[in-house]
Every structure is written in structure tokens, then in C-alpha cells.
Coordinates of C-alpha atoms and ligand atoms in Angstrom, one line a residue:
M1 CA -16.3 -31.2 -9.3
S2 CA -16.0 -29.3 -5.4
T3 CA -18.7 -26.4 -5.1
L4 CA -15.4 -23.6 -5.5
Q5 CA -15.0 -25.4 -8.7
A6 CA -18.2 -25.4 -10.6
K7 CA -19.0 -21.4 -10.1
I8 CA -15.4 -20.2 -10.7
N9 CA -15.9 -23.0 -13.9
A10 CA -19.2 -21.0 -14.2
L11 CA -17.3 -16.9 -14.2
P12 CA -16.9 -14.8 -17.1
I13 CA -13.0 -16.1 -18.5
E14 CA -11.6 -12.6 -17.0
E15 CA -12.6 -13.3 -14.3
R16 CA -12.2 -16.6 -13.7
A17 CA -8.2 -14.1 -14.5
W18 CA -8.9 -12.0 -11.7
L19 CA -8.9 -15.2 -9.5
L20 CA -6.6 -18.1 -10.5
G21 CA -4.4 -15.6 -12.7
T22 CA -3.1 -16.7 -16.1
K23 CA 0.1 -19.4 -16.9
S24 CA 3.5 -18.1 -18.5
K25 CA 6.7 -18.3 -19.0
N26 CA 7.3 -14.7 -16.5
P27 CA 4.5 -15.3 -13.2
L28 CA 6.9 -12.6 -11.6
G29 CA 5.2 -9.8 -14.7
C30 CA 1.6 -12.0 -16.3
A31 CA 0.5 -13.6 -13.5
F32 CA -2.0 -11.3 -13.7
A33 CA -3.0 -8.4 -16.1
K34 CA -2.7 -6.3 -14.3
K35 CA -2.7 -5.3 -10.0
R36 CA -6.8 -5.2 -9.3
V37 CA -7.0 -3.5 -5.3
V38 CA -4.7 -1.0 -3.6
H39 CA -5.6 -2.6 -0.6
P40 CA -7.5 -5.6 -0.9
G41 CA -10.7 -6.9 1.4
A42 CA -13.6 -8.5 1.9
G43 CA -17.5 -6.2 1.7
G44 CA -18.6 -5.0 4.7
K45 CA -21.7 -6.2 6.8
R46 CA -23.9 -2.8 6.3
M47 CA -23.5 1.2 7.5
V48 CA -24.8 2.5 10.4
A49 CA -26.0 5.7 8.4
D50 CA -28.5 6.9 11.8
K51 CA -26.6 9.3 14.0
A52 CA -28.4 8.3 17.1
E53 CA -27.7 5.0 16.5
Q54 CA -23.6 4.9 15.8
V55 CA -23.8 7.8 19.3
Q56 CA -25.2 4.3 20.6
I57 CA -22.6 1.7 18.8
W58 CA -19.5 4.3 20.2
A59 CA -21.2 4.4 23.8
D60 CA -21.6 0.9 23.3
L61 CA -17.9 0.1 21.7
M62 CA -16.5 2.9 25.2
A63 CA -18.1 1.5 27.8
Q64 CA -17.4 -3.1 27.2
T65 CA -13.5 -4.3 28.5
P66 CA -11.6 -5.4 26.4
N67 CA -10.1 -8.9 26.1
P68 CA -6.5 -8.6 28.1
A69 CA -5.0 -11.1 25.7
D70 CA -6.1 -9.1 22.9
E71 CA -3.4 -7.0 21.5
R72 CA -4.0 -3.3 19.8
A73 CA -2.8 -0.4 18.8
V74 CA -3.8 3.9 18.2
Y75 CA -3.6 5.2 14.9
I76 CA -3.6 8.9 14.9
H77 CA -3.3 11.2 11.5
I78 CA -2.0 14.5 11.3
P79 CA -3.5 16.3 7.6
F80 CA -1.2 18.8 6.3
C81 CA 1.8 18.8 4.1
D82 CA 3.7 21.9 3.5
K83 CA 3.1 19.9 -0.6
K84 CA 1.8 18.2 -2.4
C85 CA 3.5 14.6 -3.8
S86 CA 1.9 14.5 -7.4
Y87 CA 0.8 10.7 -7.1
C88 CA -0.6 11.1 -3.7
G89 CA -4.7 10.3 -3.4
F90 CA -4.4 10.7 0.0
F91 CA -4.2 15.0 0.3
Q92 CA -5.9 16.5 2.5
N93 CA -4.9 20.6 3.3
F94 CA -1.8 22.3 3.2
T95 CA 0.3 23.6 6.5
R96 CA -0.3 27.0 7.8
E97 CA 1.4 26.8 11.1
E98 CA -1.4 28.1 13.3
A99 CA -4.4 25.6 12.0
A100 CA -1.7 23.0 13.0
H101 CA -1.3 24.1 16.1
H102 CA -5.8 24.7 16.5
Y103 CA -6.1 21.5 15.0
V104 CA -3.6 19.4 17.5
D105 CA -5.7 21.4 20.6
V106 CA -8.6 19.6 19.0
L107 CA -7.1 16.8 18.6
L108 CA -6.2 16.4 22.1
D109 CA -9.8 17.3 22.7
E110 CA -11.2 14.1 21.2
L111 CA -8.5 12.3 22.6
D112 CA -9.6 13.5 26.4
A113 CA -13.0 12.8 25.1
A114 CA -12.4 9.1 24.8
A115 CA -9.9 8.6 27.8
D116 CA -11.1 7.9 31.0
T117 CA -13.8 5.2 28.5
P118 CA -13.7 1.4 30.3
Y119 CA -12.2 0.8 26.8
V120 CA -9.4 2.2 26.6
Q121 CA -8.3 1.8 30.0
G122 CA -9.3 -1.6 30.5
A123 CA -5.7 -3.2 28.3
P124 CA -2.2 -1.4 26.7
F125 CA -2.1 -0.8 23.3
Q126 CA 1.1 -1.8 21.8
A127 CA 1.3 0.3 19.9
V128 CA 1.3 4.2 18.4
F129 CA 1.4 5.3 15.0
F130 CA 1.6 8.6 14.0
G131 CA 0.6 9.0 10.2
G132 CA -0.6 11.2 7.6
G133 CA -0.9 13.5 5.2
T134 CA 2.9 14.3 7.4
P135 CA 2.8 14.5 10.8
T136 CA 6.8 16.2 10.9
A137 CA 5.0 19.1 9.3
L138 CA 4.4 20.0 13.1
S139 CA 5.8 22.0 14.7
D140 CA 8.8 20.8 16.9
A141 CA 6.2 21.8 20.1
D142 CA 3.3 20.5 18.8
I143 CA 4.5 17.0 18.0
A144 CA 6.4 17.1 22.0
R145 CA 2.8 17.7 23.7
L146 CA 0.9 15.8 21.3
V147 CA 3.0 12.5 22.0
Q148 CA 3.5 13.5 25.7
A149 CA -0.2 13.5 26.0
V150 CA -1.0 10.2 24.0
R151 CA 1.6 8.7 26.8
A152 CA -0.4 9.9 29.4
R153 CA -3.8 9.8 28.4
L154 CA -3.9 6.4 27.2
P155 CA -2.2 3.5 28.2
L156 CA 0.8 2.1 27.0
T157 CA 2.9 -1.2 27.2
S158 CA 5.9 -0.7 28.5
D159 CA 8.0 -1.5 25.6
C160 CA 5.0 0.6 23.0
E161 CA 6.3 0.8 19.5
I162 CA 5.2 4.8 19.3
T163 CA 6.5 6.0 15.4
L164 CA 6.3 8.7 13.9
E165 CA 5.8 8.7 9.9
G166 CA 6.8 12.1 8.1
R167 CA 9.4 12.9 5.2
I168 CA 12.8 14.5 5.3
H169 CA 12.2 18.1 4.7
D170 CA 10.9 18.6 7.7
L171 CA 13.5 16.9 9.9
T172 CA 15.5 19.6 11.5
E173 CA 18.3 18.6 14.1
S174 CA 15.6 19.5 16.8
K175 CA 12.3 18.4 15.1
V176 CA 13.8 15.0 16.4
E177 CA 15.2 15.9 18.9
A178 CA 11.8 16.7 20.0
A179 CA 10.2 14.0 19.6
M180 CA 12.9 11.3 20.7
N181 CA 12.5 13.5 24.0
A182 CA 8.8 13.4 24.7
G183 CA 8.8 9.2 23.7
I184 CA 9.1 8.7 19.4
N185 CA 11.1 5.5 18.8
R186 CA 10.7 4.3 15.6
F187 CA 10.2 7.1 11.7
S188 CA 8.3 6.2 9.2
L189 CA 9.9 8.0 6.5
G190 CA 8.5 8.5 2.1
V191 CA 12.0 9.3 1.0
Q192 CA 10.7 7.4 -2.5
S193 CA 14.0 7.5 -4.3
F194 CA 16.5 9.4 -3.6
D195 CA 18.2 10.3 -7.3
T196 CA 17.0 14.9 -7.6
R197 CA 16.2 13.8 -10.9
V198 CA 13.4 11.4 -9.3
R199 CA 12.2 13.0 -6.5
Q200 CA 11.5 16.5 -8.5
A201 CA 9.6 14.8 -10.5
I202 CA 7.4 13.2 -8.1
G203 CA 7.2 17.0 -6.0
R204 CA 9.6 15.9 -3.1
I205 CA 11.2 18.7 -1.9
D206 CA 14.7 18.0 -1.2
D207 CA 17.2 16.9 -3.1
G208 CA 19.4 13.4 -2.7
E209 CA 22.1 14.7 -1.1
T210 CA 20.3 16.6 1.4
V211 CA 18.1 13.0 2.3
I212 CA 21.2 10.7 2.1
A213 CA 22.8 13.5 5.2
T214 CA 19.4 14.3 7.0
L215 CA 18.9 9.9 7.0
R216 CA 22.7 10.1 8.4
R217 CA 22.9 12.7 11.0
M218 CA 19.1 10.6 11.7
V219 CA 20.8 7.6 12.8
E220 CA 24.6 7.9 13.7
Q221 CA 24.4 10.6 16.1
Q222 CA 21.0 11.1 16.7
G223 CA 19.9 7.5 17.1
A224 CA 16.9 7.1 15.5
V225 CA 15.2 4.1 14.0
V226 CA 14.6 5.0 10.8
I227 CA 12.5 3.1 8.2
A228 CA 12.6 5.1 4.1
D229 CA 10.3 3.6 1.6
L230 CA 11.1 3.7 -1.5
I231 CA 9.1 3.4 -4.6
Y232 CA 9.7 1.5 -7.7
G233 CA 8.5 2.4 -11.2
L234 CA 8.8 6.2 -10.9
P235 CA 10.2 8.8 -13.7
Y236 CA 12.9 8.9 -15.2
Q237 CA 14.1 5.6 -12.8
S238 CA 16.0 3.1 -14.8
M239 CA 17.2 0.0 -13.5
E240 CA 20.5 1.3 -12.2
V241 CA 18.5 4.3 -10.6
W242 CA 16.2 1.9 -8.2
E243 CA 19.1 0.3 -7.8
N244 CA 21.5 2.0 -6.2
D245 CA 18.6 3.4 -4.3
V246 CA 17.8 0.0 -2.8
R247 CA 22.2 0.0 -2.1
T248 CA 22.0 3.3 -0.3
Q249 CA 19.0 3.1 2.0
F250 CA 22.2 0.2 3.5
E251 CA 25.4 3.0 3.3
I252 CA 22.5 4.8 5.3
G253 CA 22.5 1.6 8.0
I254 CA 18.4 2.2 8.7
A255 CA 16.6 0.0 10.6
G256 CA 14.1 -1.7 7.9
G257 CA 13.0 -0.6 4.9
D258 CA 10.5 -1.2 2.1
L259 CA 10.2 -1.5 -1.7
Y260 CA 6.8 -0.2 -2.6
Q261 CA 5.6 0.0 -5.9
L262 CA 4.2 2.7 -7.7
N263 CA 0.3 2.8 -8.3
V264 CA -0.8 5.8 -10.7
F265 CA -4.3 6.7 -10.4
P266 CA -6.3 7.9 -13.4
S267 CA -7.0 11.7 -11.2
S268 CA -3.4 12.1 -9.9
E269 CA -1.3 14.7 -11.3
L270 CA 1.7 12.2 -12.3
A271 CA -1.1 10.1 -14.6
R272 CA -1.5 13.6 -15.9
R273 CA 1.5 15.0 -16.3
V274 CA 2.8 11.3 -18.2
A275 CA -0.7 11.7 -20.6
S276 CA 0.8 15.1 -21.9
G277 CA 3.9 14.0 -22.5
D278 CA 5.4 16.7 -19.3
L279 CA 6.7 13.5 -18.4
P280 CA 8.2 10.4 -19.3
M281 CA 6.5 7.3 -20.1
L282 CA 6.2 5.5 -16.4
P283 CA 7.5 1.3 -16.0
T284 CA 4.2 -0.9 -16.6
T285 CA 3.5 -3.5 -14.6
E286 CA 5.3 -5.7 -15.6
E287 CA 8.4 -4.1 -15.7
Q288 CA 7.5 -2.8 -12.3
A289 CA 7.9 -6.5 -11.5
E290 CA 11.5 -6.8 -12.8
Y291 CA 12.2 -3.5 -10.1
F292 CA 11.0 -6.6 -8.0
R293 CA 13.1 -8.6 -8.6
R294 CA 15.9 -7.0 -8.8
G295 CA 15.1 -5.0 -5.1
I296 CA 14.9 -8.2 -3.5
D297 CA 17.8 -9.6 -5.0
I298 CA 20.1 -6.5 -3.9
V299 CA 18.3 -6.5 -0.3
M300 CA 18.6 -10.4 0.0
E301 CA 22.8 -9.5 -0.7
Y302 CA 23.1 -8.1 3.1
P303 CA 23.3 -11.0 5.3
M304 CA 22.1 -9.3 8.0
V305 CA 18.4 -9.1 6.8
R306 CA 15.5 -10.1 7.9
R307 CA 12.0 -9.5 5.5
I308 CA 9.5 -8.7 7.7
D309 CA 6.4 -9.6 4.8
T310 CA 6.8 -9.5 1.3
T311 CA 7.2 -5.8 1.4
H312 CA 9.5 -5.0 3.6
W313 CA 12.9 -5.4 5.7
A314 CA 14.6 -5.3 8.6
T315 CA 19.1 -4.6 9.5
D316 CA 18.4 -4.3 13.1
H317 CA 16.1 -5.9 16.3
R318 CA 14.4 -2.4 16.8
E319 CA 12.1 -3.0 13.9
R320 CA 9.5 -5.0 15.0
S321 CA 6.6 -3.5 12.3
I322 CA 3.8 -3.7 14.6
Y323 CA 1.9 -1.8 14.6
N324 CA 1.0 -2.8 10.2
T325 CA 0.8 -6.0 11.8
L326 CA -1.6 -4.9 13.9
A327 CA -3.5 -2.9 12.0
K328 CA -3.7 -5.9 9.3
R329 CA -3.7 -8.6 11.0
G330 CA -7.3 -7.3 12.3
C331 CA -6.9 -6.1 15.7
D332 CA -8.5 -3.3 17.4
V333 CA -7.0 0.3 15.8
L334 CA -8.1 3.0 18.0
A335 CA -7.7 6.5 15.7
F336 CA -7.9 9.3 16.3
G337 CA -7.9 12.8 14.2
S338 CA -9.4 14.5 10.4
G339 CA -9.6 11.4 8.5
A340 CA -8.4 8.6 10.8
G341 CA -9.8 5.1 9.6
G342 CA -10.2 2.5 13.4
F343 CA -11.5 -0.5 13.4
I344 CA -13.3 -2.1 17.1
G345 CA -14.6 -5.3 16.9
Q346 CA -17.2 -5.9 14.5
M347 CA -17.2 -2.1 14.1
M348 CA -15.1 -0.1 11.7
W349 CA -15.7 4.1 10.6
R350 CA -13.4 7.0 10.0
N351 CA -13.7 10.6 11.1
H352 CA -14.2 14.1 9.5
G353 CA -11.7 14.5 6.6
A354 CA -12.8 17.7 5.9
L355 CA -11.0 19.7 8.8
A356 CA -13.6 22.4 8.9
P357 CA -16.7 20.3 9.8
Y358 CA -14.1 17.8 12.3
E359 CA -12.8 20.2 14.0
K360 CA -16.7 21.8 14.3
M361 CA -18.0 18.2 15.6
V362 CA -15.5 18.0 18.9
E363 CA -15.8 20.7 19.6
E364 CA -19.5 20.2 20.5
G365 CA -18.7 16.9 22.2
A366 CA -19.3 14.3 19.5
K367 CA -17.6 12.0 17.7
P368 CA -16.2 13.4 14.5
F369 CA -18.0 10.3 12.2
Q370 CA -18.0 10.9 8.3
F371 CA -19.3 7.4 8.9
M372 CA -19.6 4.1 10.3
G373 CA -20.1 0.3 9.6
E374 CA -19.8 -3.1 10.2
Q375 CA -17.8 -5.5 9.9
A376 CA -18.2 -8.4 8.1
D377 CA -18.5 -11.4 10.2
A378 CA -15.2 -13.6 9.5
H379 CA -14.0 -10.3 9.1
R380 CA -11.6 -11.3 11.1
M381 CA -10.4 -14.5 9.8
Q382 CA -10.4 -12.6 7.0
S383 CA -7.3 -10.0 7.6
E384 CA -5.1 -13.0 9.4
I385 CA -5.7 -14.8 5.5
G386 CA -4.6 -11.2 4.6
D387 CA -1.7 -10.9 7.1
Q388 CA -0.6 -13.9 6.0
I389 CA -0.4 -13.9 3.0
E390 CA 1.2 -10.8 3.3
H391 CA 4.1 -12.0 5.4
G392 CA 5.1 -14.5 2.8
Y393 CA 3.1 -17.4 3.4
L394 CA -1.0 -19.2 4.2
Y395 CA -0.9 -22.4 7.3
A396 CA -4.0 -23.7 7.3
P397 CA -3.8 -25.1 10.2
F398 CA -3.7 -21.9 12.8
F399 CA -7.4 -21.7 11.2
T400 CA -8.4 -24.9 11.2
K401 CA -7.8 -24.2 15.2
K402 CA -8.9 -20.4 14.9
Y403 CA -11.4 -20.8 13.3
G404 CA -13.2 -24.6 12.6
V405 CA -12.5 -24.1 9.0
D406 CA -10.5 -26.6 6.7
L407 CA -8.5 -24.5 4.0
L408 CA -6.5 -26.6 2.4
T409 CA -10.3 -28.8 1.2
E410 CA -12.1 -25.9 0.3
M411 CA -10.0 -23.6 -1.9
E412 CA -8.2 -26.7 -3.3
P413 CA -9.4 -25.6 -7.1
L414 CA -8.0 -22.1 -6.3
L415 CA -4.2 -23.4 -5.3
A416 CA -3.9 -25.7 -7.4
A417 CA -4.5 -22.8 -10.4
W418 CA -2.2 -20.8 -7.7
A419 CA 0.8 -23.8 -7.8
E420 CA 0.5 -24.9 -11.5
N421 CA 1.1 -21.1 -12.5
G422 CA 4.0 -20.3 -10.6
L423 CA 2.8 -17.9 -8.2
V424 CA 2.7 -20.6 -4.7
T425 CA 5.7 -23.4 -3.8
R426 CA 2.9 -25.8 -1.9
T427 CA 3.4 -27.6 1.5
E428 CA 1.6 -30.3 3.3
T429 CA 0.0 -28.2 5.9
G430 CA -0.1 -24.4 3.4
F431 CA 2.4 -22.9 1.1
R432 CA 4.4 -20.0 0.4
L433 CA 4.4 -17.3 -2.0
T434 CA 7.2 -17.8 -4.7
R435 CA 8.9 -14.2 -5.7
A436 CA 6.4 -13.6 -8.6
G437 CA 3.3 -14.9 -5.9
E438 CA 5.5 -12.2 -3.3
F439 CA 4.7 -9.7 -6.2
W440 CA 1.4 -10.4 -6.8
H441 CA -0.3 -10.1 -3.3
D442 CA -2.3 -8.4 -3.4
N443 CA -4.0 -10.3 -6.0
L444 CA -3.6 -12.9 -4.7
I445 CA -5.5 -11.5 -1.5
Q446 CA -7.7 -9.9 -2.7
G447 CA -8.7 -13.5 -4.6
F448 CA -8.2 -15.5 -2.0
L449 CA -10.3 -13.6 -0.1
E450 CA -13.3 -13.2 -3.2
A451 CA -13.5 -17.5 -3.8
Y452 CA -13.4 -17.9 -0.5
A453 CA -16.9 -16.1 0.0
L454 CA -17.6 -17.7 -3.0
T455 CA -17.4 -20.8 -0.9
Q456 CA -20.4 -19.9 0.9
E457 CA -22.0 -17.6 -1.4
D458 CA -24.3 -17.9 -4.3
T459 CA -21.9 -15.5 -6.6
V460 CA -19.6 -12.7 -5.6
K461 CA -18.8 -9.6 -7.0
L462 CA -14.9 -9.9 -7.7
R463 CA -13.3 -5.9 -6.6
K464 CA -11.5 -4.2 -9.4
E465 CA -10.6 -0.9 -9.0
N466 CA -8.6 1.5 -11.5
V467 CA -4.9 1.7 -9.5
A468 CA -2.8 1.5 -12.3
V469 CA -2.8 3.5 -15.2
Q470 CA 0.5 3.3 -16.4
D471 CA -1.1 -0.3 -18.3
M472 CA -3.9 1.3 -20.0
I473 CA -4.8 1.8 -23.7
P474 CA -6.1 5.1 -24.4
K475 CA -8.8 5.4 -26.9
S476 CA -6.4 7.6 -29.7
V477 CA -4.1 4.3 -29.8
R478 CA -7.4 1.7 -30.0
S479 CA -8.2 4.2 -32.5
M480 CA -4.8 3.6 -34.6
L481 CA -5.0 0.4 -33.9
E482 CA -8.3 -0.7 -35.0
A483 CA -7.7 1.1 -38.6
M484 CA -4.1 -0.9 -38.5
F485 CA -6.5 -3.9 -38.8
P486 CA -9.6 -3.1 -40.2
D487 CA -11.0 -7.2 -40.7
G488 CA -10.2 -7.6 -37.0
M489 CA -7.0 -7.6 -35.3
P490 CA -4.9 -10.3 -33.8
A491 CA -6.4 -12.3 -30.8
Q492 CA -3.6 -11.6 -29.0
M493 CA -3.7 -7.9 -29.5
A494 CA -7.5 -7.8 -29.4
A495 CA -7.2 -9.5 -25.7
A496 CA -4.5 -6.9 -24.9
L497 CA -6.5 -4.0 -26.0
A498 CA -9.8 -5.3 -23.6
G499 CA -6.5 -5.4 -21.1
K500 CA -6.4 -8.7 -20.7
P501 CA -3.2 -10.4 -22.8
S502 CA -3.1 -14.3 -23.9
P503 CA -0.1 -15.3 -22.8
E504 CA 0.7 -18.9 -24.4
M505 CA -0.3 -16.1 -27.6
E506 CA 2.4 -13.9 -27.0
N507 CA 4.6 -15.2 -29.9
H508 CA 2.0 -14.1 -32.9
P509 CA 4.0 -12.6 -35.6
H510 CA 1.8 -9.2 -35.2
M511 CA 3.2 -9.7 -31.4
Q512 CA 6.4 -9.7 -32.5
M513 CA 6.2 -7.0 -34.8
L514 CA 4.3 -4.5 -31.8
K515 CA 7.6 -5.1 -29.8
E516 CA 10.3 -4.4 -31.9
L517 CA 7.7 -1.3 -32.6
I518 CA 8.2 -0.8 -28.6
R519 CA 11.2 -1.7 -28.3
K520 CA 12.8 0.6 -30.7
E521 CA 10.2 3.7 -29.5
R522 CA 12.1 3.0 -26.0
E523 CA 15.9 3.2 -27.1
K524 CA 14.5 6.9 -28.6
E525 CA 13.0 8.0 -25.4
R526 CA 16.2 7.4 -24.0
A527 CA 18.4 8.3 -26.7
A528 CA 16.4 11.9 -25.9
G529 CA 17.6 11.9 -22.9
A530 CA 13.7 11.9 -21.8
D531 CA 13.7 15.9 -23.3
H532 CA 9.9 15.3 -24.1
D533 CA 10.3 15.7 -28.1
L534 CA 8.1 12.6 -28.4
N535 CA 5.4 12.4 -30.2
T536 CA 2.6 12.0 -27.0
V537 CA 0.4 9.4 -28.6
M538 CA 3.3 8.1 -29.8
R539 CA 4.5 7.8 -26.2
T540 CA 1.4 5.6 -25.1
Q541 CA 1.4 3.4 -27.8
S542 CA 4.7 2.1 -26.5
R543 CA 3.7 2.2 -22.2
D544 CA 0.8 0.6 -22.9
L545 CA 2.0 -1.8 -25.6
G546 CA 5.3 -2.6 -23.7
K547 CA 2.0 -4.4 -21.7
A548 CA 0.3 -5.8 -24.0
V549 CA 3.0 -8.4 -25.1
Ligands
SF4_1 S1 3.4 13.6 2.0 FE1 2.4 11.4 1.9 S2 0.0 12.4 1.5 FE2 1.5 14.7 2.0 S3 1.2 15.0 -0.3 FE3 2.4 13.3 -0.9 S4 1.8 11.3 0.0 FE4 0.0 12.1 -0.1

């Protein structure tokens, strides 16, 4: 038995399932109990808490000359939004034009402090990403001067991808024109859904017609390269609404798009509103998987589509997705702005996320670190493993050649289990993800990195975050079920309550009864037009048991 197999066997059954998944008739919906992490990755090596050491490390980084063969990118963060979206876990500040204008002044000071260093001037950057927050919340003039300053002060490749992230509501004709004239050649927009009711439920400002009209104007009249994100699993987003969302992207003719899974964070306004009965229950993870399958099926109906990764597709040669690829591959990302996170070589840092200390530190001439850390020695290889899996495959000879590791041999127990559980199709040189593997790609990346760490260390702490509140079973329901089964619940139900259903027992008569209960509750809610008249406990019960079975 291999060392990895022995270590996996020694794990508690729940943790073993986090790594390997479980065998199921429906691997797309049930290979894992739920999503484990939003941003998969391995842990770092150490935090650098000492301020003087941070300053010295930064000075050393900026003094080094980069290898011209290494691709790299710039990230610039704009921490303002006009409105807070109900599902958001990243909101920082409401937009105030004066404050935003001053922020751009400070941001340019931070940029200037690094611009003339050997590290910055030593090689060109392949991509610049203005992200947020909502960069389009800035005024036309502030966007123009910021983009022009970045192009003037940093060395960029002649075909550098320069992306402006934003929301439709801000994108007046003049703002799009100002941004494009300044050098923006890609817009990454959070549409989420074209359905007005869905949009209103999650706090988006414009109705569906306005969104479509704005995108059409950008694409047809202004020649903009537009990438639009959609999210599945939103309130009121039936399968029919979702299918229409995906098709509408193609009817407008955007250059590319993303189909993202909704993550429901416990502290989000969305979770609170669903729990209170103010919004209808959300699709469970198992149901989200069906949305993903249907969304990809529709995307693949269009013959010009090129899939870039598990969630992202393009129809246009102008969509290259360079920034996302470089960042995920572990390339250097030079970051500026309040809350921005950057990576250079082994080091990573985050700028202060609160506006006042960020601005004060920059105005005092300091790089505004909130924290700094040293990444794991193998971080580049780990990132490249994650990048390949996110792109739907793993090609083992790449890692043998570059890092001298034989992943096929070392990871055999994991790969065999994934193939058995319907997550990958194996090839002689690695594997490709199945559609189920694509849906669970974050779990697979996390599982691969942790299993690889197990080949190097005696024990590894597995990561698990609470990012799928739509699947949780609240205490009230737990108590009710415990009262219904005072002598002990059927094994499948007990496993479901513990968040780890065992698919092989899903035909247990009690589970059939619960499935029927769920079906009836969902029918009832649909018939009521989600008028919020259902008892909250029953709503929650049917939602959670929907996942459980
Ligand atoms: S625009 Fe983006 S950052 Fe701002 S509240 Fe909405 S999701 Fe959050």
C-alpha cells in the first residue's frame, strides 16, 4: 500500500470524503457533500509581522531585476460601490465622488513610489486589471487619468490586456468612451442575471431591459470587448430563467462570459433574508449542479464557443483572459490600492482594506501593508496544479519536467478514487475533468493540494469553509427531526444532518418519504408564487433536506 493510501485510510471518514469524493449515481450533484472552499490553495510558510522587516523585504523586492521570461500582471483596486449587493462578502465603501477623486490621487502616489524601481521597469507586464469594488463607480475623468497614468508609468507589452471591472448601471456612453480612449480594451461586467425580479432580489440596480440595451450599445456601437458574469442559484432564478440568462449573452454578442456558482456566506444579507422568509429558499448545491450542467450544455450549442476554463468561455479572439490565467498560475501580480492583494516571488501581501489608514500610510510615504506573508516553497507548482485543474485537465509530464515530481505515481490513490467516483477520465499522461469534475473543480484543486501535502508531511489540516449556507440544516429542523425519531434516526438521515449524506443509502424508505415531503413543499412554494406565506421552518426544512437527499 502506498504511503498516501495509508495516510488517506487513517483519516476520519468525513475528511476522506472531502479528498476523494464519494461514489454516487449522480456524481455531478452528489460526489461531495458540499463546496469546501471558494479560493482553493495551500497554506503559506510564515507571516511577516515585523514592520521593519516588511519595509526591508519590499525594498529588496523592488530592487531586484525580474526575469524577462516570466509573465506578470498588475492589479489595481477601487474600493467603492454605489450599492451593496445582498450576496456580497467583499463590500468596502459606498461611492462618494469627492472621496473617490481623492482616492485616485493617493493611488497614483502609491504607484509613483514603485514606478521607477528596477523591479517595475525591468520587464513588461502582460495584463492590467482594474478590479473592485466597482471601478466603473469612478467618474469619467478619474477613470481616464488613472488608466493613462498606469500606461505612462508602467512598462506594458504592446498588446497588454487592460481590463476594467464594473457594473452595468455606471456604463454611460461617455464613460465607456472615456475608458476606451484611455486604453481599456476589455470590460468585465457582473450581470449575474438578466431577469429583473432576480436582479432586484440581489440588490442590482438596473432592470433586465436596461442591462441588455447597455450591453448592445457597448458591443454594437462602441466596439467594446465585453465579458459578462452570470451567477446560478439566485433567488427566483428558475431553470427557465437561467436558460434564458445564458442564451441572452449569446444574443447580445458579447466576447465571453462566466457561469459562476452562487456562494452563500452565513454573514451575507442574502442568507439573512432567506432565513427570515423574506426571500424564497435557494437552490441547494445539488440543484446548482443541474444549473451548471444545463448552462454548459447551452453554451456548447453555439459552434463558435471556445471554452477557456471550467466556468469561462469565449466567442471572440479578442477575449484572452490573460490576467485571470497569470494570477491563478502563481505569476507575480504587482498590486496597488486599498484592499489589493499582490504576489512577488515567494512573498504575498495585502494593502490596508480600510480607506483612512490606507491613505494615511501612502501620504506618509509608506507602502500601506495590512499584512505580509511568505508563500510555501512549492507555491508556484501548487498554483500551476490549480490552474490546470481549473482549465479542466492535469498533464503530469509538465510537473515532472519543471519540478521533478512524478504526480501520476505519487497521487495514484487519489486519481483512482476520482475516476471511480466519476470526477475525472484518466489518460496516460494525466486526466481530464468530467462534467461533474468541472462543477466540483474547487474541491478537486483543494483535495489535490492537500493530498499532495500528505505525501510530504505526516499530517495535514484540511480546509473547510462555510460557503454553502443554502445546504445547512438549522437547529430548529434538527430538533424537529430528532423529536420525530426519538429512538435514533435512519443512518442516511443522520448522515445528512451531519452534512455527509451517504449516497448508497439514498433509497432508504425514510429518505423516500422525505424526498416526497420536499417535492410537495417545493410545489407548494411554486404554486404560491413565492409569496412568502410558507412557514419559515418548513421552507428551511425542505430546502435543507433537498440537499440532504
Ligand atoms: S458591486 Fe461587487 S463588490 Fe460591490 S457590493 Fe456588489 S458584488 Fe460586492
